[in-house]
XYZ file of C-alpha atoms in Angstrom:
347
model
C 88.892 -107.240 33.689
C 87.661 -106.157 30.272
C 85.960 -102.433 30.069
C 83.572 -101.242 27.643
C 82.777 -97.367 26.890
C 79.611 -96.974 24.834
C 79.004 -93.432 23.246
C 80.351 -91.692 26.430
C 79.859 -87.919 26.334
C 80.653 -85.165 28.784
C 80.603 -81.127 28.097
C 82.254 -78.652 30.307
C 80.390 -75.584 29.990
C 80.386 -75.156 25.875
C 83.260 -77.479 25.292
C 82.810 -81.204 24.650
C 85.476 -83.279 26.362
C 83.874 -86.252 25.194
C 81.994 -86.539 22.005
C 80.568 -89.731 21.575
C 83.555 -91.922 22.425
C 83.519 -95.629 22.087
C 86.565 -97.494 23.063
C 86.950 -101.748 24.410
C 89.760 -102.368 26.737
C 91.187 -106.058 26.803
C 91.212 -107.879 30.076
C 95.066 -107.887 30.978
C 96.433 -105.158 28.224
C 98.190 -101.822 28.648
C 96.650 -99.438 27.071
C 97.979 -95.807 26.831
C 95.331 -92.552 26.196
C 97.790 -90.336 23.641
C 96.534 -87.305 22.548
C 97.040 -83.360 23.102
C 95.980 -81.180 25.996
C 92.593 -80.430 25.934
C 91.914 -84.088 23.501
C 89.824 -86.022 26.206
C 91.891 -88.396 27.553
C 92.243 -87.466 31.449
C 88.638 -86.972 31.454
C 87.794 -90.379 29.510
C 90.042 -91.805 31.964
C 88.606 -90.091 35.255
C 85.428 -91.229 33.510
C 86.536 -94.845 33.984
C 87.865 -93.980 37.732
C 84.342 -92.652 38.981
C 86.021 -89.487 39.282
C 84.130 -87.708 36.851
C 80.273 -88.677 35.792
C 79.214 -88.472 31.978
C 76.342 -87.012 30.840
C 75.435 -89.896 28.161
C 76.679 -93.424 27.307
C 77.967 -96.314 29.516
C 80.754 -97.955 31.265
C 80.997 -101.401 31.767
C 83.107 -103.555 33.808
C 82.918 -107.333 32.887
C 79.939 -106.825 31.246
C 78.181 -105.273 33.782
C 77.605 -101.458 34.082
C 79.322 -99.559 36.474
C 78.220 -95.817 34.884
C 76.466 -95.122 38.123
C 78.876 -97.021 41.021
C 81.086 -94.676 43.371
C 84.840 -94.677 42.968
C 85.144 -97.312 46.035
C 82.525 -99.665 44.223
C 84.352 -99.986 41.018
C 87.795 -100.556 42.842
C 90.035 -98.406 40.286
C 93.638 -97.778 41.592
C 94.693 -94.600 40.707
C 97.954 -93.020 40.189
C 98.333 -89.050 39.555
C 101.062 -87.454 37.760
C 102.489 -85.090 41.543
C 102.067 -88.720 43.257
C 99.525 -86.888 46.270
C 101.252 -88.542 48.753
C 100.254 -87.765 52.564
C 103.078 -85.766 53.649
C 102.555 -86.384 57.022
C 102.770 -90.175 57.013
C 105.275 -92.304 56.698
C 105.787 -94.762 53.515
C 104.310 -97.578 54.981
C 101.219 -95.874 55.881
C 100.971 -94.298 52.717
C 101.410 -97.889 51.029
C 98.496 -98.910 53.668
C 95.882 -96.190 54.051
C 93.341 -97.593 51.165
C 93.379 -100.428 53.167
C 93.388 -98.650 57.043
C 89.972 -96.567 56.256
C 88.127 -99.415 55.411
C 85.266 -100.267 57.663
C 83.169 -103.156 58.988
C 83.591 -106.492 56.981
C 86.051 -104.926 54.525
C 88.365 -103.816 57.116
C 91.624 -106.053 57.288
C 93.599 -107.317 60.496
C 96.416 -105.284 60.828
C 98.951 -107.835 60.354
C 97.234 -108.847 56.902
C 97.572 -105.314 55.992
C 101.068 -105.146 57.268
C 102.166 -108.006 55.092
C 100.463 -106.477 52.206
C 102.331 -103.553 52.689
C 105.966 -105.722 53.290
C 104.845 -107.696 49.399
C 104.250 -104.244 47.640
C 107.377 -102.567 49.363
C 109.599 -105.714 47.382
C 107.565 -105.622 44.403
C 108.212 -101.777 43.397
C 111.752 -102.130 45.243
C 111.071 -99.722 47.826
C 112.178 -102.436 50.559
C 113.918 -100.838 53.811
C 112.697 -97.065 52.517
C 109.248 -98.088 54.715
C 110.183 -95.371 57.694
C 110.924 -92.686 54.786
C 108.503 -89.630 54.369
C 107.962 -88.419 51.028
C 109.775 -85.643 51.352
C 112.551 -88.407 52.060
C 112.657 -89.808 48.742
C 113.425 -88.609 45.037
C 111.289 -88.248 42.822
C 111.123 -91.785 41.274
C 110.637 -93.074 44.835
C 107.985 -91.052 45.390
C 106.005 -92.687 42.039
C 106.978 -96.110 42.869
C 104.963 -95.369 46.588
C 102.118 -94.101 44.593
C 101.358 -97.107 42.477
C 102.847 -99.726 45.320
C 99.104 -97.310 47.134
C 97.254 -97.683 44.111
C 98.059 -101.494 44.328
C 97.330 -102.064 48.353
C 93.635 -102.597 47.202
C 93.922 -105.028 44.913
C 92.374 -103.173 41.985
C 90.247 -104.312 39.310
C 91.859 -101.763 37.441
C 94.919 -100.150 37.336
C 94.667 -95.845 35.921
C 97.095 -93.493 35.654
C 97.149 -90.361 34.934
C 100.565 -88.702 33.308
C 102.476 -91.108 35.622
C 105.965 -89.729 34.977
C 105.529 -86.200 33.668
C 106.567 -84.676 36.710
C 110.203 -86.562 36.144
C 113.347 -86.133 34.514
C 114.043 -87.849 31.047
C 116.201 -90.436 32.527
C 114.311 -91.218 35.589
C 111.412 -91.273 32.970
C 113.026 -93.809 31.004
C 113.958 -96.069 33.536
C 110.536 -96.138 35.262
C 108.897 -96.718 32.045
C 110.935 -100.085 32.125
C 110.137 -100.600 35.372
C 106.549 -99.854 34.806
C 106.442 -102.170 31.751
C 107.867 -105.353 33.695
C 105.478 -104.681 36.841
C 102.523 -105.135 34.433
C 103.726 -108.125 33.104
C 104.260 -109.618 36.452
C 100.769 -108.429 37.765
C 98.459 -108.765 34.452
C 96.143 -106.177 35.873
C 94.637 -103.996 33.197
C 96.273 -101.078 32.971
C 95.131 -97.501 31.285
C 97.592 -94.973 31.627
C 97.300 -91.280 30.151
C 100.572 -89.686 27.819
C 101.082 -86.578 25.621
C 104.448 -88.629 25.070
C 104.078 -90.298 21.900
C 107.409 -91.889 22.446
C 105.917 -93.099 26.119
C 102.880 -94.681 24.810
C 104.557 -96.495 21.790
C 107.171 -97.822 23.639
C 105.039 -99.223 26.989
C 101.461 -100.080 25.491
C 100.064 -103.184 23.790
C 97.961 -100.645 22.227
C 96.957 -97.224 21.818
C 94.235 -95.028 21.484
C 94.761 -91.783 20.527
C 91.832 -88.809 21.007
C 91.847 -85.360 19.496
C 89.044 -82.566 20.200
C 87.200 -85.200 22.792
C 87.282 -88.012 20.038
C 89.072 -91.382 19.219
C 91.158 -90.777 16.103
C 92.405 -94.477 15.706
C 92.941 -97.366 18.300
C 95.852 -100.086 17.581
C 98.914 -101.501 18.174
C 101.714 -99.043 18.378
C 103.200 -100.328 14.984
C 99.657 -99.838 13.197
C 99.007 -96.114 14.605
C 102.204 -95.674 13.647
C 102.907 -97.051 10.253
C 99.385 -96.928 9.396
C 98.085 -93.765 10.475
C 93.889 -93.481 10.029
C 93.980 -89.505 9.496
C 96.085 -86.752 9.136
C 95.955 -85.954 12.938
C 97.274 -89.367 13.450
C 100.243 -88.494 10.638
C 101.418 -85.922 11.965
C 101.129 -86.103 16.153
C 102.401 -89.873 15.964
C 105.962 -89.206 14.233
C 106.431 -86.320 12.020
C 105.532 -86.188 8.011
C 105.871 -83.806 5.165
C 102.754 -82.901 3.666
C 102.271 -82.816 -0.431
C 99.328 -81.116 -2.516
C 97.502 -83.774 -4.692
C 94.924 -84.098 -7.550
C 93.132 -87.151 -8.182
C 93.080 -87.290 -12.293
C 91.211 -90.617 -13.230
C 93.895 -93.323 -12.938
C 97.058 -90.912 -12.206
C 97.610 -89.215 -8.857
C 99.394 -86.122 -9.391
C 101.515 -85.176 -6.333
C 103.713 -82.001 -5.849
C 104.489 -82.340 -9.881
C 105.039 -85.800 -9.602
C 102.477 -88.728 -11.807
C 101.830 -92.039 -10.096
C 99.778 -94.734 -11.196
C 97.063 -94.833 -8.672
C 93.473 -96.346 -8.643
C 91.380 -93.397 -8.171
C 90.138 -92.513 -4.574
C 88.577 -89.197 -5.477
C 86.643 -87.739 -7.825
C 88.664 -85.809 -10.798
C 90.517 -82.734 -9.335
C 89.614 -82.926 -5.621
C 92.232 -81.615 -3.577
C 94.343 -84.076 -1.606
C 97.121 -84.414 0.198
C 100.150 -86.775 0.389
C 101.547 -87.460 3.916
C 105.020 -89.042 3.982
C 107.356 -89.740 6.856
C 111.178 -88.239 7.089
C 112.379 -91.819 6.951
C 110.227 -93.139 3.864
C 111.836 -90.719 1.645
C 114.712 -91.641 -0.224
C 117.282 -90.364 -2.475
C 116.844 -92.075 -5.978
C 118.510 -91.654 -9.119
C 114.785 -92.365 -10.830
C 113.068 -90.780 -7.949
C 109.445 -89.144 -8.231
C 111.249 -85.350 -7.320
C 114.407 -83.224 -8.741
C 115.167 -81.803 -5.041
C 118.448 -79.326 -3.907
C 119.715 -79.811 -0.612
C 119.019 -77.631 1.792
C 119.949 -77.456 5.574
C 122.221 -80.681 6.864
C 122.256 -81.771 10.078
C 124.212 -85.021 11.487
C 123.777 -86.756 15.094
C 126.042 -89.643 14.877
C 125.831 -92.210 11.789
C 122.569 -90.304 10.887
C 122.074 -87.223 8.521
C 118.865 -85.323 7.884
C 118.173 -82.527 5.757
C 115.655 -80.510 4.257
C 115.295 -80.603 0.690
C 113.753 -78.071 -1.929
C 111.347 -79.302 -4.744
C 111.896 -77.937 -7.924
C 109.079 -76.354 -9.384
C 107.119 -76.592 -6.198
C 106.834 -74.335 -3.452
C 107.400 -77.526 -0.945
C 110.433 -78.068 1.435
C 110.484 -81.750 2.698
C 112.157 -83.420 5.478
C 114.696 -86.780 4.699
C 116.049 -88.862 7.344
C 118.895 -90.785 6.069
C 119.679 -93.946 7.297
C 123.281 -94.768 9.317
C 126.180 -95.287 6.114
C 124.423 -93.046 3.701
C 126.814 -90.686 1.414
C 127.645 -87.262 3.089
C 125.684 -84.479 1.066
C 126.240 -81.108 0.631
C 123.725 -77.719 0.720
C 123.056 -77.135 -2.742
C 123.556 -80.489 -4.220
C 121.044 -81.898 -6.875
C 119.258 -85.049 -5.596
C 115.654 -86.596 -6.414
C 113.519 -87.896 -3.953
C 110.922 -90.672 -4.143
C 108.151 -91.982 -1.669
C 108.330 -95.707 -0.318
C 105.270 -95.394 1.847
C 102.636 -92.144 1.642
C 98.587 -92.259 3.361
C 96.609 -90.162 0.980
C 93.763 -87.990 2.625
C 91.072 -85.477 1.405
C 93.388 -81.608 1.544
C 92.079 -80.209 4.573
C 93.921 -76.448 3.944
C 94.894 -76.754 7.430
C-alpha cells in the first residue's frame, strides 16, 4: 500500500509538531522517520496510525483518504518502543488478541486464529516460547512478540515507533538484521521512527528526515548522506567541519583558501563550507597549511584534529586504514574532495 501526506499540520498548544509536511511512501518500501526529539516524526507517524488527528491536510491510503477513519478502519500494525505487552497473558494470546476482540463477521474461528498465531510464532522465531509470559522473555523476545501482534491482523501497514531503543547495542544490532530480512520476506510497507542515524541508514530503502515539525530532505540513505540538502542534514546525518566563505564573483574564498567556483551568491555574502571528517585529506598541494593537533587511533584508523593557519578554525580528518602515523605538532595541508556550500547561518 502506497500513502500520501498532503500539507499535514498539527500544533500542540503553541508548538507546531507538524508544519505543513508533505511526504509519499512507496507501496512495499522501508522507510525510516530520522530526526531529533521534539522534530515531528512520532507524531507524523501516529498521524498515519489514527492515533493522533491533524488539524489540516490529508492522508491517503491507496489513493483514497483515510484522514478521518478510526485506527481499526485503516488497519495500521503498530509496534511501540516498551513493546506494551499484556502482562497477564501468555505469548500466544498476546500474538492473538487483535484478532480475539474482533466481533461479528470479522471475528475468526479459533482454530484459524490459532494457526495464525503457530505461522507468526516461526516467522519471528519465537516457536516453543508460546506458554512464556513477558516477563519470561528478554528483552529481544519481548520485541519480536510485539511485531509477531502487530502482524496477527494482517496490516495494511506496518509502524513503529523507536522499535529497539529500549535494547542493548548488540541485541539492537542483531534485531535490526532480523528486522531487515522479515520485511523482505513480508513486503508490507513499513515506517519505522529512529533518532539513530546509524539505524535508519543501515535498515531503510529511504529516509526522511524532519527537524522543528518539517521534512528537511527525503532519499536514499546514500543521497541524505553524501548529498545532504541543508546544513541540518550535514551535520545530524554524519558529522562535518564547518568553514566561513565569501562568494567573490568567480572565486569562492573559504577559510583563506581561493577556489574556482561559479558564483552562487551575490559578492561578499556570507557562506559556509560543510565538509565531512573523511573528505579531507592530507595533500602536499592542499587548499590549507594545517598543524596537527590531538591524535587518536582505533585500529588501522587515525583521526585528528588539525589547526588552520591563519584561521581561527580547528577541523576534524579521518584517515583512512594504511595512512602514515602523524605526530601533534606536525605541519600538514589539508584539501577538500567533496564540500555542500550553504548561505552562513551564524548558528
Amino acid at each position: 500500500m502506497n500513502i500520501r501526506i498532503q500539507q499535514l499540520g498539527k500544533r500542540f498548544g503553541a508548538f507546531a509538531a507538524l508544519d505543513g509536511v508533505s511526504l509519499d511512501i512507496r507501496s512495499g518500501e522501508l522507510l525510516a522517520l530520522l530526526g531529533p526529539s521534539g522534530s515531528g516524526k512520532t507524531t507524523l507517524l501516529r498521524a498515519i496510525a489514527g492515533l493522533e488527528q491533524p488539524e489540516q491536510g490529508s492522508i491517503l491510503f491507496d489513493g483514497e483518504d483515510a484522514t478521518g477513519l478510526s485506527v481499526q478502519a485503516r488497519r495500521a500494525g503498530f509496534v511501540f518502543q516498551h513493546y506494551a505487552l499484556f502482562k497477564h497473558l501468555d505469548v500466544r494470546r498476546n500474538i492473538a488478541f487483535g484478532l480475539e476482540v474482533r466481533r461479528g463477521a470479522e471475528r475468526w474461528p479459533k482454530a484459524r486464529i490459532d494457526a495464525r498465531v503457530d505461522e507468526l510464532l516461526s516467522l519471528v522465531q519465537l516457536e516453543g516460547l508460546g506458554g512464556r509470559y513477558p516477563a519470561q522473555l528478554s528483552g529481544g523476545q519481548r520485541q519480536r512478540v510485539a511485531l509477531a501482534r502487530a502482524l496477527a491482523i494482517e496490516p495494511r501497514v506496518l509502524l513503529l515507533d523507536e522499535p529497539f531503543g529500549a535494547l542493548d547495542a548488540q541485541v539492537r544490532r542483531d534485531l535490526r538484521r532480523w528486522l531487515r530480512e522479515l520485511h523482505d520476506r513480508t513486503g508490507l510497507t513499513t515506517v519505522f521512527v529512529t533518532h539513530d542515524q546509524e539505524e535508519a541508514l543501515e535498515l531503510a530503502d529511504r529516509v526522511a528526515i524532519l527537524n522543528r515539525g518539517r521534512i528537511e530532505q527525503v532519499g536514499t540513505p546514500g543521497e541524505v548522506y553524501d548529498q545532504p540538502a541543508s546544513p541540518f542534514v550535514y551535520g545530524f546525518v554524519g558529522e562535518a567541519n564547518r568553514l566561513p566563505a565569501r562568494q567573490q564573483g568567480e572565486v569562492l574564498e573559504v577559510a583563506g583558501a581561493r577556489w574556482p567556483h561559479a558564483a552562487t551568491a551575490q559578492d561578499d555574502a556570507p557562506l559556509e563550507v560543510f565538509v565531512r571528517p573523511e573528505d579531507l585529506v592530507i595533500d602536499a598541494g592542499g587548499h590549507w597549511p594545517a598543524t596537527v593537533g590531538a591524535v587518536q587511533r582505533s585500529g588501522p584508523r587515525q583521526r585528528l584534529r588539525a589547526r588552520l593557519e591563519g584561521v581561527a578554525a580547528e577541523l576534524e580528518v579521518e584517515l583512512p586504514p594504511g595512512s602514515p602515523a602523524y605526530a601533534t605538532g606536525e605541519s600538514i595541508r589539508l584539501a577538500a574532495r567533496r564540500y555542500g556550500i550553504f548561505p552562513a547561518t551564524g548558528g
